[in-house]
CSV table of C-alpha atoms in Angstrom, one decimal:
chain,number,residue,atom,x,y,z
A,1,UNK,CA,9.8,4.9,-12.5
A,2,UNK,CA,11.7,2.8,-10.1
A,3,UNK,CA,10.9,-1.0,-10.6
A,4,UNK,CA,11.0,-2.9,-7.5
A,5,UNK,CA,11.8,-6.5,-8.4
A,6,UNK,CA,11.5,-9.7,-5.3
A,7,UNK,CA,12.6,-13.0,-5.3
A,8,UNK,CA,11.8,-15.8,-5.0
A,9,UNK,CA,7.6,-14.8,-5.6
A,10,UNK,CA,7.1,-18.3,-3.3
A,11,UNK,CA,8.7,-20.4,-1.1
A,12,UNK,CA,8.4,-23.8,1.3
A,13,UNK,CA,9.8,-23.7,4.9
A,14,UNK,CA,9.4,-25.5,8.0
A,15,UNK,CA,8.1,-24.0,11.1
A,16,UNK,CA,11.4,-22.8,12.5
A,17,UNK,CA,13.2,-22.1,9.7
A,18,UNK,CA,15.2,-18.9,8.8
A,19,UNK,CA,13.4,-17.3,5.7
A,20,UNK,CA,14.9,-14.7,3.7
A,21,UNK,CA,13.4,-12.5,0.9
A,22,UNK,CA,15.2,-10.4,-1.0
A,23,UNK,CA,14.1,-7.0,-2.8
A,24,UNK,CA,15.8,-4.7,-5.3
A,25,UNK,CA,15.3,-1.9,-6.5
A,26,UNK,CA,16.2,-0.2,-10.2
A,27,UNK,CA,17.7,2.6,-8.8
A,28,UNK,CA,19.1,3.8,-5.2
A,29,UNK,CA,15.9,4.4,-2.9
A,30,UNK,CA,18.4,5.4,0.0
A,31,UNK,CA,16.5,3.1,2.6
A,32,UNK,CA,12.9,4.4,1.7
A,33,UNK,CA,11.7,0.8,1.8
A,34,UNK,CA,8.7,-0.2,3.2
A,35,UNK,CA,7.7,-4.2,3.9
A,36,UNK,CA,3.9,-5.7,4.4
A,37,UNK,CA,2.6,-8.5,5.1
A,38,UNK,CA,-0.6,-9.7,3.7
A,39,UNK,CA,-2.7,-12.7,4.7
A,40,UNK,CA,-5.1,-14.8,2.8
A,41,UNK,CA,-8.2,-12.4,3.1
A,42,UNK,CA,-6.5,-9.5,5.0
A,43,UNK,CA,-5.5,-6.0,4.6
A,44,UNK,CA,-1.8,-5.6,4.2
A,45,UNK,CA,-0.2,-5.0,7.5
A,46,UNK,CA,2.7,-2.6,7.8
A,47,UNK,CA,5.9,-5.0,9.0
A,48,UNK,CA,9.3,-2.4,8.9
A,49,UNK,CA,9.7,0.7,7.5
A,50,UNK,CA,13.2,2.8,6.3
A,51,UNK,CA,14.2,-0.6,5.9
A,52,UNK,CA,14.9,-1.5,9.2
A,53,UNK,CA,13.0,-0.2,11.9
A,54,UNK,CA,10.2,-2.9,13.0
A,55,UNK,CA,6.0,-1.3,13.1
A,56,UNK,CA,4.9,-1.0,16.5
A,57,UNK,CA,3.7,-4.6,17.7
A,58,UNK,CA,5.0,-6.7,15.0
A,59,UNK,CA,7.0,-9.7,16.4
A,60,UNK,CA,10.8,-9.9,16.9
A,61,UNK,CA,11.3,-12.4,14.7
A,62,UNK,CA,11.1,-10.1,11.5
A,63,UNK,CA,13.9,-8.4,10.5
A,64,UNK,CA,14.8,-5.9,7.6
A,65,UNK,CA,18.2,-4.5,6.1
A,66,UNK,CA,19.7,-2.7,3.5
A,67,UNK,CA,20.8,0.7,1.3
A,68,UNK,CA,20.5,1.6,-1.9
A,69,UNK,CA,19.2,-1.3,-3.8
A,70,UNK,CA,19.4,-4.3,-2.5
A,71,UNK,CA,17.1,-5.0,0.4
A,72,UNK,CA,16.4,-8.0,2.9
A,73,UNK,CA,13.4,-9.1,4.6
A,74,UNK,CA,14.1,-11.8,7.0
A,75,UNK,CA,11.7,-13.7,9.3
A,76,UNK,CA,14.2,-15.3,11.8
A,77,UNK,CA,12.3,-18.3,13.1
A,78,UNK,CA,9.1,-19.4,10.6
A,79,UNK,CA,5.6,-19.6,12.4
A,80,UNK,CA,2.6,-21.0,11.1
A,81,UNK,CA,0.8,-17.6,11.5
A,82,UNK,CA,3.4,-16.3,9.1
A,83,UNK,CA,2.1,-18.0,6.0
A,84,UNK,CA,1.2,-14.6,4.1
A,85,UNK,CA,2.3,-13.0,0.9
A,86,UNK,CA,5.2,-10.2,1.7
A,87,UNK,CA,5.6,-7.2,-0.2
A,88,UNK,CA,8.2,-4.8,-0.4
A,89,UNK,CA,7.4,-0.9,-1.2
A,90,UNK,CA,9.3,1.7,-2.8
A,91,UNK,CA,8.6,5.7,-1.1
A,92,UNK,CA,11.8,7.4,-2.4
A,93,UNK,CA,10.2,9.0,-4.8
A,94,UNK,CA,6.5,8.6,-6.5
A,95,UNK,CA,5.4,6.6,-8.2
A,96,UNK,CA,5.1,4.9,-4.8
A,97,UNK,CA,5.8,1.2,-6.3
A,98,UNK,CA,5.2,-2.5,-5.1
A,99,UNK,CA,7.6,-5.6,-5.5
A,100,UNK,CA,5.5,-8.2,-6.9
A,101,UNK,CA,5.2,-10.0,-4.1
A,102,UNK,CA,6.8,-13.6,-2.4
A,103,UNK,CA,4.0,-16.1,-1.3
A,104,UNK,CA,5.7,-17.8,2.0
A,105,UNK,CA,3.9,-21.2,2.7
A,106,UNK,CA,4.8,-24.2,5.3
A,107,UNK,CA,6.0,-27.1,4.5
B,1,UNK,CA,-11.3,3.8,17.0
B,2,UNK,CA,-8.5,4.9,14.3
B,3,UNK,CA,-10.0,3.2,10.9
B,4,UNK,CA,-10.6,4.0,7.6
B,5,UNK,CA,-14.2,2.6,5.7
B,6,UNK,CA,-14.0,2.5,2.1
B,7,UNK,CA,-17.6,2.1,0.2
B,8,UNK,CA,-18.8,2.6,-3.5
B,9,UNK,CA,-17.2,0.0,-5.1
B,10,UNK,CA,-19.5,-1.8,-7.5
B,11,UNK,CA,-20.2,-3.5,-10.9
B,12,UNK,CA,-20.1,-0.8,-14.0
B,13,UNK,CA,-19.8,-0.8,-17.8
B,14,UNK,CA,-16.5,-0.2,-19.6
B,15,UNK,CA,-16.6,3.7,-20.2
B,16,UNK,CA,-18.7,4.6,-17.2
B,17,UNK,CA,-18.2,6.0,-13.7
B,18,UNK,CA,-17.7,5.4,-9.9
B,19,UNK,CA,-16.7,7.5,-6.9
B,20,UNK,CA,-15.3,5.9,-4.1
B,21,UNK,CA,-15.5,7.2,-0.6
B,22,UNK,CA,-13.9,6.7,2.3
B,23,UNK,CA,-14.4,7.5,5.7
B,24,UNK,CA,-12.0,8.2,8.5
B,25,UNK,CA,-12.6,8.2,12.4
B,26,UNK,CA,-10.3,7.9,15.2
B,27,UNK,CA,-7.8,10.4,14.0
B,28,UNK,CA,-7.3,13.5,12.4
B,29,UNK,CA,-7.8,13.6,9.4
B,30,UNK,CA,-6.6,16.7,7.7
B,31,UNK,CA,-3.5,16.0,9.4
B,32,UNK,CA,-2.6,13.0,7.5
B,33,UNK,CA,-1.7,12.1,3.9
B,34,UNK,CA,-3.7,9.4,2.3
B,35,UNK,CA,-3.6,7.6,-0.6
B,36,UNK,CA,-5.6,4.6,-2.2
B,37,UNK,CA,-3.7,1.5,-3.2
B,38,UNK,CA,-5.9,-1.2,-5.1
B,39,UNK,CA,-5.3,-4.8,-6.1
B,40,UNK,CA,-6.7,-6.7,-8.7
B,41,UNK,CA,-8.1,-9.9,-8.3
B,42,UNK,CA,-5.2,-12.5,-7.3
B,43,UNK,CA,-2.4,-10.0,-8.3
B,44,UNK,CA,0.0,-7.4,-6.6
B,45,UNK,CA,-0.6,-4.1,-5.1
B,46,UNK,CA,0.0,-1.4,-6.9
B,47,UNK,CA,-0.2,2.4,-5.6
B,48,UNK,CA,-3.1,5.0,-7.4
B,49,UNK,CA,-3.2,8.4,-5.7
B,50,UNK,CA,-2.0,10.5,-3.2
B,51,UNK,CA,-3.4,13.8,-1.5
B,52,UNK,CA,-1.3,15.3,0.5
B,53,UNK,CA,-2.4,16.7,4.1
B,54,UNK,CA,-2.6,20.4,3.8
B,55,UNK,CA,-4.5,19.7,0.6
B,56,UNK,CA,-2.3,21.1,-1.9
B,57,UNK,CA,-0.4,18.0,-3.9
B,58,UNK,CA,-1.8,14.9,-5.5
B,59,UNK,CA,-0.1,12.7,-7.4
B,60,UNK,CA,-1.4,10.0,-9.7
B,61,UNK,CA,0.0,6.7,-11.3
B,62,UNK,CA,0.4,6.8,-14.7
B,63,UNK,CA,-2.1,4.5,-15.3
B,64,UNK,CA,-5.4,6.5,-13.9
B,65,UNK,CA,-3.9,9.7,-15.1
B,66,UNK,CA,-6.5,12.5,-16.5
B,67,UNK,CA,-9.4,9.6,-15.8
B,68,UNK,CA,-9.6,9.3,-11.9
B,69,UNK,CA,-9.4,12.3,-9.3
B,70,UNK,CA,-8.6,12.0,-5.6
B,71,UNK,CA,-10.2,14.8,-3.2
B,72,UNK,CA,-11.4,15.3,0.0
B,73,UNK,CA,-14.0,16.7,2.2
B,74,UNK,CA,-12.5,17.9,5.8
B,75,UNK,CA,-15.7,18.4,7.3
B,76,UNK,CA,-17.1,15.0,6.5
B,77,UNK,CA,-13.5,13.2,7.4
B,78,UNK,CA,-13.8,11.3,3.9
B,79,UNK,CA,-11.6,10.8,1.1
B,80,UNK,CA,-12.7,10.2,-2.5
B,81,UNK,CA,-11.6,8.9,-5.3
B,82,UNK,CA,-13.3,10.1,-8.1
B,83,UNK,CA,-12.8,7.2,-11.4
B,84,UNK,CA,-14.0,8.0,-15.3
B,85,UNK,CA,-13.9,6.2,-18.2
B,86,UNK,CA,-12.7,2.9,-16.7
B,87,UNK,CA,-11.3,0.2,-18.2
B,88,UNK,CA,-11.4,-3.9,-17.4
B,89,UNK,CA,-8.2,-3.6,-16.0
B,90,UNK,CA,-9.8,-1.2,-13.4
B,91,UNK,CA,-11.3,-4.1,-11.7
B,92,UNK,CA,-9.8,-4.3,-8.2
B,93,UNK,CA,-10.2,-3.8,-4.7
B,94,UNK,CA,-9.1,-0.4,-4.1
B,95,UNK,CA,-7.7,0.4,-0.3
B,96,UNK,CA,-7.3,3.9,1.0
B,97,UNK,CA,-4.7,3.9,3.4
B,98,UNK,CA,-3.1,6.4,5.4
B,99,UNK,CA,0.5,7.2,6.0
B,100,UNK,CA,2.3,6.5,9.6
B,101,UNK,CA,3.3,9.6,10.2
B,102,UNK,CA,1.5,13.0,10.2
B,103,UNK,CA,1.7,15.7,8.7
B,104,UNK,CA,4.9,14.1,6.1
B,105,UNK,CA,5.3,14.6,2.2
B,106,UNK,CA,8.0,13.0,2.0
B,107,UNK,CA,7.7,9.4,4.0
B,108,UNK,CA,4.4,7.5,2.2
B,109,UNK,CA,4.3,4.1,4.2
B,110,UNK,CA,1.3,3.1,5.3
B,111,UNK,CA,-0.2,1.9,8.9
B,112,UNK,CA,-3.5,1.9,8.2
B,113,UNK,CA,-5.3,0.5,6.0
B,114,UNK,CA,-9.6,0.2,4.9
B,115,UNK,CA,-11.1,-3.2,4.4
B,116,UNK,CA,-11.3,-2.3,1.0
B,117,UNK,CA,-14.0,-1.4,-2.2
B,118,UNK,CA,-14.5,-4.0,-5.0
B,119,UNK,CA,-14.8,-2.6,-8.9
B,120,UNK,CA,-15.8,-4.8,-11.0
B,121,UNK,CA,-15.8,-3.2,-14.8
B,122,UNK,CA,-17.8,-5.4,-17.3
B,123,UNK,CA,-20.5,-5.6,-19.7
């Protein structure tokens, strides 16, 4: 099974920071790499898929990229409505696995 | 309105039985795969079962393997999830969720999601 390890599981940033989450990946998943977002209460929400390429309707200001391995989710300018627990998801090959998870607060 | 309704979910013994449902509207439904994801109580998300769209693929996690069976009835639109002999670590809120694009077995990311099913699994 591929283990899909992120980091860090939280962090603090101010409202218009860059924030940056990384995810990796035990083996090479090509770019089948899905992220979500999840919000206190919520559903997950789909954010990018094949690593890169942004859902329908989700803001500008999220960003993914990387091959292989070693994958990046980036949320270019922190909003309050961003605080949320990010996930990243593995769909090379099943088992379809989760990264554990990074909490993003505001400072 | 494209949505998926989970229901079923509920308070059993260690050892017994549930069968989830889920019902989908909006879309069409024996045009996408769909899976069900669940998520215990504070913790991660981790991935269950898949049914692919033309019916003739699941898959299982290792962890609900020969104890929980995922089918579907095209007629009604619903998905199940049928769960035996569960355990404690069972307990969770268990999503179905349905891949972005249709009629794939090869991309499983997911656009839609149910509100979710709470199992709780106690004496």
């Amino acid at each position: 099974d591929i283990q899909m390890t992120q980091s860090p599981s939280s962090l603090s940033a101010s409202v218009g920071d860059r924030v940056t989450i990384t995810c990796r990946a035990s083996q090479g998943i090509r770019n089948f790499l899905a992220w979500y977002q999840q919000k206190p209460g919520e559903v997950p929400k789909l954010l990018i898929y094949a690593a890169s390429t942004l859902q329908s309707g989700v803001p500008s200001r999220f960003s993914g990229s990387g091959s292989g391995t070693d994958f990046t989710l980036t949320v270019s300018s922190l909003q309050p409505e961003d605080v949320a627990t990010y996930y990243c998801q593995n769909y090379n090959s099943v088992p379809l696995t989760f990264g554990g998870g990074t909490r993003v607060e505001i400072k | 309105q494209v949505q998926l309704v989970e229901s079923g979910g509920g308070v059993v013994q260690p050892g017994g039985s549930l069968r989830l449902s889920c019902v989908a509207s909006g879309f069409t439904f024996r045009s996408y795969t769909l899976h069900w994801v669940r998520q215990a109580p504070g913790k991660g998300l981790e991935w269950v079962a898949t049914l692919w769209y033309d019916g003739s693929q699941t898959y299982y996690a290792d962890s609900v393997k020969d104890r929980f069976t995922i089918s579907r009835d095209i007629s009604e639109k619903t998905l199940f999830l049928q769960m035996n002999n569960l355990r404690a670590d069972d307990a969770a809120v268990y999503y179905c969720a349905r891949d972005l694009v249709a009629m794939t077995v090869v991309t499983h990311f997911f656009d839609l999601w149910g509100q979710g099913t709470l199992v709780t699994v106690s004496s």
